[in-house]
Amino acid sequence: KLRALLKCSNLLWLLLVAGCAVEAPDWTRGQASSYPPGDFLTAVGVSRAREAAEEKARHELLETFRWQPAAGELSVAGVKIAEVWHDRELDAFYALAVIDRQSAGQPLAAALAAIERSILGQVAAAEAAGSSLQRWGHYLQAVSLATKRSELAASLRRINDDAKLPPVAYTQRQLAERRDQAAAGIGLEISLRNDRNDAVRLSLIKAFAERGLKLAPSFSAGLRIRGSVAAAEQSSGAPAVVASIEVDGEGAGGAKLAAIDERADSQAIGERLALRIVAAVTSLAQQKTL
């Protein structure tokens, strides 16, 4: 009887322990019933330290935006750590970050409106530009902004289907057409020393032709590229060249753009140099509208 009694007491103890075990909240499994997905964005962070779990939760929530706003914007918009649970068995903290969809969309809507104002500023500057190079630079910047605008608009739609998008004065296609028209008015001059078989020059011509710029006589060139080419070897041992160039044009206010050094094989270096020059012209256009 004593043995049977002990067995019964042990069974009762196990049942009591099982009954007292704390069940993990539903949100630790991605089912936050208190925060329905139609109204809220949620994310969960897990770590052995509570502060680290909360930070991870905030980071995961930011990842759902697919856009990184300025520091502090989302906390102002309403991101909060709604719940924290400690799994004593695993000695791990779970943190739930929450933001309502309407609040989450506000900084995105504000950013979209700011981008639209910047696009209008670039278009106005392009129309007032004194040269095709300047005009091209402003439209390059406008197209870049329009690309970001599309990305933010898509993020806003994912976050809040009911959000009202700011009106668009110029579509990305319209801006690209104006960029290409400006490019067609730019004459290109390229003079490179030690360019064996004109390999780098031809590569540059090809890269700029794909962007709508064509060679022109020196007196009508709007973009002048001068420099030299030297043989080099990449770490892989493949043959390469180093091009050191200076760029200036009528739209640069008589001042040269920053000198550019690029290393690549002779076929790829034209595209690499073109990208650097386009970035420099775009940056110049941005500075002129700040």
Coordinates of C-alpha atoms in Angstrom, one line a residue:
K1 CA 0.0 0.0 0.0
L2 CA 2.8 2.4 0.9
R3 CA 4.5 1.7 -2.5
A4 CA 1.2 2.3 -4.3
L5 CA 0.7 5.5 -2.3
L6 CA 4.2 6.7 -3.3
K7 CA 3.5 6.1 -6.9
C8 CA 0.3 8.0 -6.7
S9 CA 2.0 10.9 -5.0
N10 CA 4.7 11.0 -7.6
L11 CA 2.2 11.0 -10.4
L12 CA 0.2 13.8 -8.6
W13 CA 3.5 15.8 -8.3
L14 CA 4.2 15.5 -12.0
L15 CA 0.7 16.5 -12.9
L16 CA 1.0 19.6 -10.7
V17 CA 4.4 20.6 -12.2
A18 CA 3.0 20.1 -15.7
G19 CA 0.0 22.2 -14.8
C20 CA 2.1 25.0 -13.4
A21 CA 4.4 25.2 -16.4
V22 CA 4.1 28.6 -18.1
E23 CA 2.9 28.3 -21.7
A24 CA 4.7 30.5 -24.2
P25 CA 2.6 33.4 -25.5
D26 CA 1.2 33.0 -29.0
W27 CA 3.2 35.9 -30.4
T28 CA 6.5 34.0 -29.8
R29 CA 5.2 31.7 -32.6
G30 CA 4.3 34.5 -34.9
Q31 CA 0.6 34.5 -33.9
A32 CA 0.0 37.8 -32.1
S33 CA -3.7 37.6 -31.5
S34 CA -3.7 40.9 -29.6
Y35 CA -2.1 42.6 -32.6
P36 CA -4.0 41.5 -35.8
P37 CA -1.9 41.7 -39.0
G38 CA -4.5 43.8 -40.7
D39 CA -3.9 46.6 -38.3
F40 CA -0.3 46.1 -37.0
L41 CA 3.2 45.2 -38.1
T42 CA 5.0 43.0 -35.6
A43 CA 8.4 41.4 -35.2
V44 CA 10.0 39.1 -32.6
G45 CA 13.6 39.2 -31.3
V46 CA 15.2 36.4 -29.2
S47 CA 18.3 36.6 -27.1
R48 CA 19.7 35.6 -23.7
A49 CA 19.8 39.3 -22.8
R50 CA 16.5 41.2 -22.6
E51 CA 18.0 44.4 -24.1
A52 CA 19.5 42.5 -27.0
A53 CA 16.1 40.7 -27.7
E54 CA 14.4 44.1 -27.8
E55 CA 17.0 45.5 -30.2
K56 CA 16.6 42.5 -32.5
A57 CA 12.9 42.9 -32.5
R58 CA 13.2 46.6 -33.5
H59 CA 15.7 45.7 -36.2
E60 CA 13.4 42.9 -37.6
L61 CA 10.5 45.4 -37.7
L62 CA 12.7 47.8 -39.7
E63 CA 13.5 45.1 -42.1
T64 CA 9.8 44.7 -43.0
F65 CA 9.9 48.3 -44.4
R66 CA 12.7 47.4 -46.9
W67 CA 13.8 51.0 -46.3
Q68 CA 16.0 52.6 -43.7
P69 CA 14.6 55.9 -42.4
A70 CA 16.6 58.5 -40.5
A71 CA 17.5 57.6 -36.9
G72 CA 14.6 58.1 -34.5
E73 CA 11.9 58.5 -37.2
L74 CA 10.2 55.1 -36.5
S75 CA 10.3 55.5 -32.7
V76 CA 8.5 58.8 -33.1
A77 CA 6.0 57.2 -35.5
G78 CA 5.1 54.6 -32.8
V79 CA 7.4 51.6 -32.7
K80 CA 7.2 50.1 -29.2
I81 CA 8.2 46.9 -27.4
A82 CA 4.7 45.6 -26.5
E83 CA 5.6 42.5 -24.6
V84 CA 8.6 40.5 -23.3
W85 CA 8.6 36.9 -22.2
H86 CA 11.4 35.0 -20.5
D87 CA 11.7 31.3 -21.3
R88 CA 13.2 30.0 -18.1
E89 CA 13.9 26.6 -19.5
L90 CA 16.0 27.9 -22.3
D91 CA 17.1 31.0 -20.4
A92 CA 16.1 33.2 -23.4
F93 CA 14.1 36.4 -23.7
Y94 CA 11.5 37.0 -26.4
A95 CA 10.6 40.6 -27.3
L96 CA 7.6 41.7 -29.4
A97 CA 8.0 45.0 -31.4
V98 CA 4.8 46.5 -32.6
I99 CA 3.7 49.5 -34.7
D100 CA 0.3 50.2 -36.1
R101 CA 0.2 50.4 -39.9
Q102 CA -1.1 53.9 -40.1
S103 CA 1.7 55.3 -37.9
A104 CA 4.3 53.2 -39.8
G105 CA 3.2 54.8 -43.1
Q106 CA 3.6 58.4 -41.9
P107 CA 7.4 58.7 -42.2
L108 CA 7.3 57.0 -45.6
A109 CA 4.6 59.4 -46.8
A110 CA 6.7 62.4 -45.6
A111 CA 9.8 61.0 -47.3
L112 CA 7.8 60.6 -50.6
A113 CA 6.6 64.2 -50.4
A114 CA 10.2 65.4 -49.8
I115 CA 11.5 63.4 -52.8
E116 CA 8.8 64.8 -55.0
R117 CA 9.9 68.3 -54.0
S118 CA 13.5 67.4 -54.8
I119 CA 12.5 66.1 -58.2
L120 CA 10.6 69.3 -59.0
G121 CA 13.8 71.2 -57.9
Q122 CA 16.0 69.2 -60.2
V123 CA 13.6 69.7 -63.2
A124 CA 13.5 73.4 -62.6
A125 CA 17.3 73.5 -62.4
A126 CA 17.5 71.5 -65.6
E127 CA 15.3 73.9 -67.5
A128 CA 17.3 76.8 -66.3
A129 CA 20.7 75.1 -67.0
G130 CA 23.1 76.9 -69.3
S131 CA 24.4 73.8 -71.0
S132 CA 23.4 70.3 -72.0
L133 CA 25.8 68.8 -69.5
Q134 CA 24.3 70.7 -66.6
R135 CA 20.8 69.7 -67.9
W136 CA 21.9 66.1 -68.2
G137 CA 23.2 66.1 -64.6
H138 CA 20.0 67.4 -63.2
Y139 CA 17.9 64.9 -65.0
L140 CA 20.3 62.1 -64.0
Q141 CA 19.6 63.1 -60.4
A142 CA 15.9 63.4 -61.0
V143 CA 15.7 59.9 -62.5
S144 CA 17.7 58.5 -59.5
L145 CA 15.2 60.2 -57.1
A146 CA 12.3 58.8 -59.1
T147 CA 13.7 55.3 -58.7
K148 CA 13.8 55.8 -54.9
R149 CA 10.3 57.3 -55.0
S150 CA 9.0 54.1 -56.6
E151 CA 10.7 52.0 -54.0
L152 CA 9.3 54.0 -51.1
A153 CA 5.8 54.0 -52.7
A154 CA 5.9 50.2 -52.9
S155 CA 7.0 50.0 -49.3
L156 CA 4.2 52.3 -48.3
R157 CA 1.7 50.1 -50.1
R158 CA 3.0 47.0 -48.4
I159 CA 2.6 48.7 -45.0
N160 CA -0.7 50.5 -45.5
D161 CA -2.9 49.9 -48.5
D162 CA -5.1 52.8 -47.5
A163 CA -2.2 55.3 -47.5
K164 CA -2.6 58.3 -49.8
L165 CA 0.4 58.7 -52.1
P166 CA 1.5 62.3 -52.9
P167 CA 0.7 63.4 -56.5
V168 CA 3.5 62.8 -59.0
A169 CA 4.3 65.7 -61.4
Y170 CA 6.7 63.7 -63.6
T171 CA 6.7 60.0 -64.1
Q172 CA 10.0 58.1 -64.1
R173 CA 9.5 57.5 -67.9
Q174 CA 9.1 61.2 -68.6
L175 CA 12.2 62.1 -66.6
A176 CA 14.2 59.4 -68.4
E177 CA 13.1 60.8 -71.8
R178 CA 14.2 64.3 -70.8
R179 CA 17.5 62.8 -69.5
D180 CA 18.1 61.1 -72.9
Q181 CA 17.2 64.3 -74.8
A182 CA 19.8 66.2 -72.7
A183 CA 22.4 63.5 -73.3
A184 CA 21.9 63.7 -77.1
G185 CA 23.0 67.4 -76.9
I186 CA 26.3 66.7 -75.3
G187 CA 29.4 66.4 -77.5
L188 CA 32.1 64.1 -76.2
E189 CA 35.8 64.5 -76.6
I190 CA 38.3 61.8 -75.4
S191 CA 42.1 62.2 -75.5
L192 CA 44.2 59.5 -73.7
R193 CA 47.9 59.1 -73.8
N194 CA 49.5 55.7 -74.1
D195 CA 46.2 54.1 -75.0
R196 CA 47.4 51.1 -77.0
N197 CA 45.1 50.4 -80.0
D198 CA 42.7 53.0 -78.6
A199 CA 41.3 50.2 -76.4
V200 CA 40.2 52.4 -73.4
R201 CA 39.0 55.2 -75.7
L202 CA 36.8 52.8 -77.7
S203 CA 35.5 51.2 -74.5
L204 CA 34.6 54.7 -73.2
I205 CA 32.9 55.6 -76.5
K206 CA 30.8 52.5 -76.3
A207 CA 29.8 53.1 -72.7
F208 CA 28.8 56.7 -73.3
A209 CA 27.0 55.8 -76.6
E210 CA 24.8 53.5 -74.6
R211 CA 23.9 56.6 -72.5
G212 CA 23.2 58.7 -75.6
L213 CA 26.4 60.7 -75.8
K214 CA 28.3 60.8 -79.0
L215 CA 31.8 62.0 -80.2
A216 CA 32.0 65.6 -81.4
P217 CA 34.7 68.0 -82.7
S218 CA 36.7 69.6 -79.9
F219 CA 35.2 73.1 -80.4
S220 CA 31.7 71.7 -79.7
A221 CA 32.5 69.1 -77.0
G222 CA 30.5 69.5 -73.8
L223 CA 32.3 66.8 -71.9
R224 CA 36.1 66.5 -72.2
I225 CA 38.0 63.6 -70.9
R226 CA 41.8 63.8 -70.9
G227 CA 44.3 61.6 -69.2
S228 CA 46.7 58.7 -69.6
V229 CA 46.7 54.9 -69.6
A230 CA 49.2 52.6 -68.0
A231 CA 49.6 48.8 -68.1
A232 CA 48.9 47.0 -64.8
E233 CA 48.3 43.6 -63.4
Q234 CA 45.4 42.6 -61.2
S235 CA 45.8 40.4 -58.2
S236 CA 44.5 37.5 -60.3
G237 CA 47.3 38.1 -62.8
A238 CA 44.9 39.0 -65.6
P239 CA 46.1 41.9 -67.8
A240 CA 44.6 45.2 -66.9
V241 CA 45.1 48.9 -67.4
V242 CA 45.0 51.9 -65.1
A243 CA 43.3 55.0 -66.5
S244 CA 44.0 58.3 -64.8
I245 CA 41.7 61.0 -66.2
E246 CA 40.5 64.5 -65.7
V247 CA 37.0 65.6 -66.7
D248 CA 35.6 69.0 -67.4
G249 CA 32.9 70.4 -69.5
E250 CA 31.0 73.6 -70.2
G251 CA 28.5 72.8 -67.5
A252 CA 31.1 72.4 -64.8
G253 CA 31.5 76.2 -64.5
G254 CA 35.0 76.0 -66.0
A255 CA 36.1 73.8 -63.1
K256 CA 37.3 70.3 -63.5
L257 CA 35.6 67.5 -61.8
A258 CA 37.7 65.4 -59.4
A259 CA 40.4 63.4 -61.0
I260 CA 39.5 59.7 -61.5
D261 CA 41.7 56.7 -61.3
E262 CA 40.3 53.3 -62.4
R263 CA 41.8 49.9 -62.8
A264 CA 40.2 47.1 -64.9
D265 CA 40.7 45.1 -68.1
S266 CA 40.6 47.2 -71.3
Q267 CA 37.1 46.0 -72.1
A268 CA 35.5 46.7 -68.8
I269 CA 37.3 49.9 -67.9
G270 CA 35.2 52.1 -70.2
E271 CA 32.0 51.2 -68.3
R272 CA 33.7 51.6 -65.0
L273 CA 35.0 55.1 -66.0
A274 CA 31.6 56.0 -67.4
L275 CA 29.9 55.1 -64.1
R276 CA 32.3 57.2 -62.1
I277 CA 31.9 60.2 -64.5
V278 CA 28.1 59.9 -64.4
A279 CA 28.2 59.8 -60.6
A280 CA 30.4 62.9 -60.5
V281 CA 28.1 64.8 -62.9
T282 CA 25.1 63.7 -60.8
S283 CA 26.7 64.8 -57.6
L284 CA 27.5 68.2 -59.1
A285 CA 23.9 68.6 -60.1
Q286 CA 22.8 67.7 -56.5
Q287 CA 25.1 70.3 -55.0
K288 CA 23.8 73.0 -57.3
T289 CA 20.2 72.5 -56.0
L290 CA 21.0 72.2 -52.3

